[in-house]
Every structure is written in C-alpha cells, then in structure tokens.
Tab-separated table of C-alpha atoms in Angstrom:
chain	number	residue	atom	x	y	z
T	221	UNK	CA	84.795	-19.522	18.449
T	222	UNK	CA	86.504	-18.477	15.258
T	223	UNK	CA	89.870	-19.969	14.694
T	224	UNK	CA	92.608	-17.471	14.953
T	225	UNK	CA	95.203	-17.122	12.216
T	226	UNK	CA	98.633	-18.496	13.211
T	227	UNK	CA	101.156	-15.953	14.375
T	228	UNK	CA	104.085	-15.148	12.227
T	229	UNK	CA	107.282	-16.684	13.475
T	230	UNK	CA	110.057	-14.550	14.731
T	231	UNK	CA	111.848	-15.197	11.534
T	232	UNK	CA	109.273	-13.071	9.746
T	233	UNK	CA	108.506	-10.629	12.532
T	234	UNK	CA	111.197	-8.237	11.554
T	235	UNK	CA	111.367	-8.122	7.811
T	236	UNK	CA	114.052	-5.443	7.757
T	237	UNK	CA	116.425	-7.098	10.137
T	238	UNK	CA	119.992	-7.407	9.045
T	239	UNK	CA	119.164	-4.738	6.476
T	240	UNK	CA	117.880	-7.336	4.150
T	241	UNK	CA	114.525	-7.381	2.410
T	242	UNK	CA	112.907	-10.710	2.621
T	243	UNK	CA	109.754	-11.921	0.999
T	244	UNK	CA	106.975	-12.799	3.465
T	245	UNK	CA	105.047	-15.897	2.802
T	246	UNK	CA	101.711	-15.994	4.719
T	247	UNK	CA	100.206	-19.332	5.481
T	248	UNK	CA	96.807	-20.016	3.899
T	249	UNK	CA	93.659	-19.933	6.078
T	250	UNK	CA	92.151	-23.258	6.807
T	251	UNK	CA	88.508	-23.933	5.937
T	252	UNK	CA	86.005	-23.924	8.801
T	253	UNK	CA	83.004	-22.168	10.439
T	254	UNK	CA	83.289	-18.512	11.349
T	255	UNK	CA	80.938	-16.393	13.530
T	256	UNK	CA	80.667	-12.778	12.516
T	257	UNK	CA	79.517	-10.401	15.254
T	258	UNK	CA	77.782	-7.150	14.300
T	259	UNK	CA	77.282	-4.289	16.750
T	260	UNK	CA	73.751	-4.096	18.194
T	261	UNK	CA	73.137	-0.499	17.164
T	262	UNK	CA	73.396	-1.603	13.556
T	263	UNK	CA	70.764	-4.376	13.933
T	264	UNK	CA	67.959	-2.650	15.879
T	265	UNK	CA	67.341	0.483	13.935
T	266	UNK	CA	64.241	2.619	13.187
T	267	UNK	CA	62.298	1.308	10.117
T	268	UNK	CA	62.110	3.640	7.160
T	269	UNK	CA	58.953	5.835	6.771
T	270	UNK	CA	57.911	3.836	3.696
T	271	UNK	CA	57.005	0.943	6.004
T	272	UNK	CA	54.557	3.131	7.978
T	273	UNK	CA	52.804	4.308	4.806
T	274	UNK	CA	52.568	0.711	3.594
T	275	UNK	CA	50.904	-0.412	6.843
T	276	UNK	CA	48.503	2.537	6.685
T	277	UNK	CA	47.407	1.570	3.170
T	278	UNK	CA	46.762	-1.992	4.348
T	279	UNK	CA	44.583	-0.789	7.231
T	280	UNK	CA	42.141	1.187	5.012
T	281	UNK	CA	40.440	-1.842	3.336
T	282	UNK	CA	39.915	-3.415	6.758
T	283	UNK	CA	37.856	-0.409	7.907
T	284	UNK	CA	35.787	-0.387	4.730
T	285	UNK	CA	35.114	-4.097	5.058
T	286	UNK	CA	33.832	-3.585	8.590
T	287	UNK	CA	31.434	-0.919	7.360
T	288	UNK	CA	30.164	-3.181	4.648
T	289	UNK	CA	29.625	-5.978	7.143
T	290	UNK	CA	27.664	-3.609	9.396
T	291	UNK	CA	25.390	-2.551	6.523
T	292	UNK	CA	24.932	-5.976	4.968
T	293	UNK	CA	22.186	-7.228	7.384
T	294	UNK	CA	20.001	-4.211	6.546
T	295	UNK	CA	20.306	-4.772	2.819
T	296	UNK	CA	19.669	-8.487	3.300
T	297	UNK	CA	16.450	-7.775	5.231
T	298	UNK	CA	15.290	-5.320	2.568
T	299	UNK	CA	16.020	-7.782	-0.210
T	300	UNK	CA	14.189	-10.595	1.569
T	301	UNK	CA	11.157	-8.371	2.299
T	302	UNK	CA	10.925	-7.139	-1.295
T	303	UNK	CA	11.249	-10.687	-2.594
T	304	UNK	CA	8.439	-11.903	-0.311
T	305	UNK	CA	6.151	-9.045	-1.428
T	306	UNK	CA	6.836	-9.794	-5.089
T	307	UNK	CA	6.177	-13.505	-4.592
T	308	UNK	CA	2.895	-12.837	-2.768
T	309	UNK	CA	1.794	-10.439	-5.514
T	310	UNK	CA	2.601	-12.984	-8.187
T	311	UNK	CA	0.755	-15.703	-6.258
T	312	UNK	CA	-2.365	-13.521	-5.920
T	313	UNK	CA	-2.268	-12.506	-9.578
T	314	UNK	CA	-1.778	-16.069	-10.803
T	315	UNK	CA	-4.496	-17.413	-8.505
T	316	UNK	CA	-7.067	-14.873	-9.711
T	317	UNK	CA	-6.093	-15.405	-13.342
T	318	UNK	CA	-6.581	-19.117	-12.828
T	319	UNK	CA	-9.819	-18.504	-10.928
T	320	UNK	CA	-11.253	-16.150	-13.584
T	321	UNK	CA	-13.603	-14.341	-11.163
T	322	UNK	CA	-17.123	-13.457	-12.290
T	323	UNK	CA	-19.111	-10.359	-11.398
T	324	UNK	CA	-22.131	-10.937	-9.166
T	325	UNK	CA	-25.505	-10.943	-10.870
T	326	UNK	CA	-28.191	-8.469	-9.697
T	327	UNK	CA	-31.941	-8.705	-10.135
T	328	UNK	CA	-34.765	-6.568	-8.693
T	329	UNK	CA	-37.395	-8.401	-6.667
T	330	UNK	CA	-39.607	-5.619	-5.335
T	331	UNK	CA	-40.038	-1.826	-5.162
T	332	UNK	CA	-42.034	-0.174	-2.395
T	333	UNK	CA	-42.620	3.554	-1.819
T	334	UNK	CA	-43.553	4.976	1.563
T	335	UNK	CA	-44.265	8.598	2.368
T	336	UNK	CA	-44.706	10.383	5.676
T	337	UNK	CA	-42.898	13.691	5.587
T	338	UNK	CA	-41.030	12.716	2.410
T	339	UNK	CA	-40.988	9.648	0.103
T	340	UNK	CA	-38.633	6.728	0.674
T	341	UNK	CA	-38.021	3.941	-1.800
T	342	UNK	CA	-37.283	0.471	-0.537
T	343	UNK	CA	-35.846	-1.730	-3.293
T	344	UNK	CA	-35.214	-5.421	-2.724
T	345	UNK	CA	-32.365	-6.939	-4.754
T	346	UNK	CA	-31.366	-10.534	-5.303
T	347	UNK	CA	-27.544	-10.680	-5.489
T	348	UNK	CA	-25.984	-13.889	-6.780
T	349	UNK	CA	-22.292	-14.634	-6.216
T	350	UNK	CA	-21.392	-16.900	-9.138
T	351	UNK	CA	-17.823	-17.607	-8.000
T	352	UNK	CA	-17.457	-21.158	-6.626
T	353	UNK	CA	-14.066	-20.442	-5.008
T	354	UNK	CA	-14.230	-16.800	-3.907
T	355	UNK	CA	-16.369	-14.856	-1.466
T	356	UNK	CA	-17.314	-11.211	-2.078
T	357	UNK	CA	-16.886	-8.365	0.384
T	358	UNK	CA	-19.226	-5.457	-0.439
T	359	UNK	CA	-17.341	-2.609	1.175
T	360	UNK	CA	-18.454	0.654	2.673
T	361	UNK	CA	-18.892	3.581	0.293
T	362	UNK	CA	-21.390	2.089	-2.175
T	363	UNK	CA	-23.807	4.583	-3.752
T	364	UNK	CA	-27.251	4.098	-5.341
T	365	UNK	CA	-29.619	6.446	-7.156
T	366	UNK	CA	-33.128	6.054	-8.600
T	367	UNK	CA	-34.282	7.957	-11.700
T	368	UNK	CA	-37.600	8.489	-13.428
T	369	UNK	CA	-37.479	9.589	-17.074
T	370	UNK	CA	-33.743	10.376	-16.686
T	371	UNK	CA	-34.463	12.607	-13.684
T	372	UNK	CA	-33.010	11.623	-10.327
T	373	UNK	CA	-35.718	11.222	-7.675
T	374	UNK	CA	-33.892	9.480	-4.776
T	375	UNK	CA	-30.402	8.579	-3.518
T	376	UNK	CA	-29.005	6.225	-0.914
T	377	UNK	CA	-26.178	3.917	0.116
T	378	UNK	CA	-25.510	0.368	-0.897
T	379	UNK	CA	-25.212	-1.811	2.254
T	380	UNK	CA	-21.939	-3.286	3.453
T	381	UNK	CA	-21.852	-7.082	3.889
T	382	UNK	CA	-19.977	-10.277	3.087
T	383	UNK	CA	-21.346	-12.882	0.699
T	384	UNK	CA	-20.183	-16.485	0.733
T	385	UNK	CA	-18.978	-18.159	-2.420
T	386	UNK	CA	-21.568	-19.595	-4.804
T	387	UNK	CA	-24.543	-18.166	-2.893
T	388	UNK	CA	-27.471	-15.745	-3.277
T	389	UNK	CA	-28.585	-12.979	-0.912
T	390	UNK	CA	-31.632	-10.716	-0.676
T	391	UNK	CA	-30.501	-7.126	-0.027
T	392	UNK	CA	-32.621	-4.098	0.781
T	393	UNK	CA	-31.497	-0.710	-0.580
T	394	UNK	CA	-33.203	2.291	1.049
T	395	UNK	CA	-33.312	5.485	-1.019
T	396	UNK	CA	-34.225	8.936	0.267
T	397	UNK	CA	-36.360	11.218	-1.923
T	398	UNK	CA	-36.613	14.188	0.447
T	399	UNK	CA	-34.608	16.509	-1.831
T	400	UNK	CA	-36.725	15.817	-4.904
T	401	UNK	CA	-40.270	16.594	-5.959
T	402	UNK	CA	-42.395	13.456	-6.320
T	403	UNK	CA	-43.588	13.133	-9.940
T	404	UNK	CA	-47.330	12.838	-10.502
T	405	UNK	CA	-47.053	9.408	-12.144
T	406	UNK	CA	-45.245	8.011	-9.111
T	407	UNK	CA	-47.749	9.627	-6.738
T	408	UNK	CA	-50.593	8.023	-8.688
T	409	UNK	CA	-48.890	4.613	-8.779
T	410	UNK	CA	-48.232	4.826	-5.052
T	411	UNK	CA	-51.887	5.496	-4.168
T	412	UNK	CA	-53.661	3.237	-6.621
T	413	UNK	CA	-52.247	1.460	-9.605
T	414	UNK	CA	-50.170	2.658	-12.497
T	415	UNK	CA	-47.293	1.255	-14.519
T	416	UNK	CA	-44.034	3.107	-13.897
T	417	UNK	CA	-40.628	2.619	-15.466
T	418	UNK	CA	-37.584	3.449	-13.352
T	419	UNK	CA	-33.778	3.246	-13.554
T	420	UNK	CA	-31.537	2.164	-10.701
T	421	UNK	CA	-27.794	2.925	-10.823
T	422	UNK	CA	-25.249	1.676	-8.286
T	423	UNK	CA	-21.507	2.078	-7.727
T	424	UNK	CA	-20.316	-0.708	-5.424
T	425	UNK	CA	-16.711	-1.216	-4.228
T	426	UNK	CA	-15.985	-4.899	-3.618
T	427	UNK	CA	-13.159	-7.297	-2.806
T	428	UNK	CA	-12.930	-10.856	-4.047
T	429	UNK	CA	-11.579	-13.058	-1.270
T	430	UNK	CA	-9.802	-16.168	-2.479
T	431	UNK	CA	-8.715	-18.252	0.525
T	432	UNK	CA	-5.177	-17.634	1.819
T	433	UNK	CA	-4.292	-15.409	-1.139
T	434	UNK	CA	-6.189	-12.455	0.294
T	435	UNK	CA	-8.502	-10.186	-1.653
T	436	UNK	CA	-8.617	-8.414	-4.994
T	437	UNK	CA	-10.244	-4.987	-5.036
T	438	UNK	CA	-12.669	-3.943	-7.758
T	439	UNK	CA	-15.571	-1.586	-8.348
T	440	UNK	CA	-18.915	-2.605	-9.793
T	441	UNK	CA	-21.021	-0.234	-11.860
T	442	UNK	CA	-24.562	-1.628	-12.027
T	443	UNK	CA	-27.380	-0.213	-14.161
T	444	UNK	CA	-30.913	-1.656	-13.846
T	445	UNK	CA	-34.037	-0.817	-15.857
T	446	UNK	CA	-37.319	-1.922	-14.285
T	447	UNK	CA	-41.061	-1.587	-14.709
T	448	UNK	CA	-43.572	-2.004	-11.891
T	449	UNK	CA	-47.358	-2.137	-11.947
T	450	UNK	CA	-47.773	-0.411	-8.581
T	451	UNK	CA	-45.466	1.379	-6.134
T	452	UNK	CA	-47.348	0.182	-3.093
T	453	UNK	CA	-47.859	-2.918	-1.061
T	454	UNK	CA	-48.870	-5.797	-3.288
T	455	UNK	CA	-47.175	-4.311	-6.340
T	456	UNK	CA	-44.966	-6.449	-8.515
T	457	UNK	CA	-42.098	-6.036	-10.920
T	458	UNK	CA	-43.278	-6.554	-14.489
T	459	UNK	CA	-39.826	-6.500	-16.076
T	460	UNK	CA	-36.262	-5.847	-15.021
T	461	UNK	CA	-32.770	-6.113	-16.427
T	462	UNK	CA	-29.461	-5.315	-14.746
T	463	UNK	CA	-26.106	-4.887	-16.437
T	464	UNK	CA	-22.809	-4.943	-14.547
T	465	UNK	CA	-19.580	-3.336	-15.757
C-alpha cells in the first residue's frame, strides 16, 4: 500500500481564518515504494493495424519455404539420376579408350553356287574377333551383296550371332540371285571350270561388349575381292582380300 501524505493540521486547514493570510508550509514526502494502478481499459487495447501487416509479411517466407521443401526431393532425384548417367557414360568411354577395340578380320573360305529355279550363292566366311577383352554382337539388319564386273548379281542378309572374345567363327552367308540374270561366265564356272573374280560387300551393325560396362555400337563396312577357280563343289578360292572400314 502506498503511504498516504500526512493531513494538514487544523492550524493550516483554514488559511483565511481570523482574516489573516498565512503562508502554508507542506511537509516533504518521505522516500519509499509506491504502486501505481492504471485502469484496465487502458492496458488491454486493440493492437494497431501495423502489427497485422508485419505478421502477414513474416508468414509469406514460411509458405515459400514449404514449397521449396516439397520440390527439393524431385530435384535431388533428377540430379542424382543425371550424375549416375554421366558417370556411367564416362566409365564406358574411358574403358573403351583404354581397351582400344579392333575391328574383326574377315576372310573368304569358300564360294558355292546352286541353281534350281534360280541361283543361290553360299559364301563361307572366317570371322576373327581380335579383341582379347571384348565380345562382339553381330546384330540384326546386316546386308550383303555379290557383284560380278561391278554388276550386282545377288543379295542377302548377314547372320545375327554373338562371338566370344579372341575367337574365330565360320559363318555362312546365303545370297539370292533370283532377281538377276546369271552371267555366262558364272554359268560356265558353275557347270565345269572357269576362273571368276567377284566382289562381296557387307554392311554389318555390331556392338562391342566389354564386361560390366555394357556395349558400344558401331557399323562395319566390309569389302572383299575374291577369285575362284570353280563355282561348284570342289572349287577353291585362289585369292581373296577383305578390307574393313
């Protein structure tokens, strides 16, 4: 409780008594602790509108941060996936650069012509995979054509197969000559004996498979020049040379 100020004595209560003006001397307040009471309606009042706008501005970054958090996992997954793809690509490229893959070597072993309704050419190839650390996948879609004196006389497909690393394989390529007229020289060589020079051209899509690093796609363009003494059973290849690009 606040200390109350001492009352004025009766001597000073009526300053105009006896028609005399007297000087009032008020006692000094003593030092102490005072409690000041303020009406409640002055304490609990409505905050100014500036406070509401301030709170609204603070709430906006919180919403944006939530959106960013919701989107962040997607961007993280994309970044990780792209990084993995880039690393795998670099690993494959580096491995094949270190491997220095070699093209397979082709050589012609035999040429045989058969004719019933139309001539067919059966050519036997020796294919050598010279890569000690990579197998070769000869994919579907390979094309082969046989020419005599720069004139196409038969076409066919190159077979699809897989060849182990550092190995050789005998492959038969069957060519169809039904759409072409059989030249006289070939007809003669097929029935009896006669030296014939031919050209074999092949387009072969392949993949080099190097262990866990997958495969590297490529396309082989093979051109072979050959000479045979007879296009029949018992005939042999006199000379041959194949070039691969």
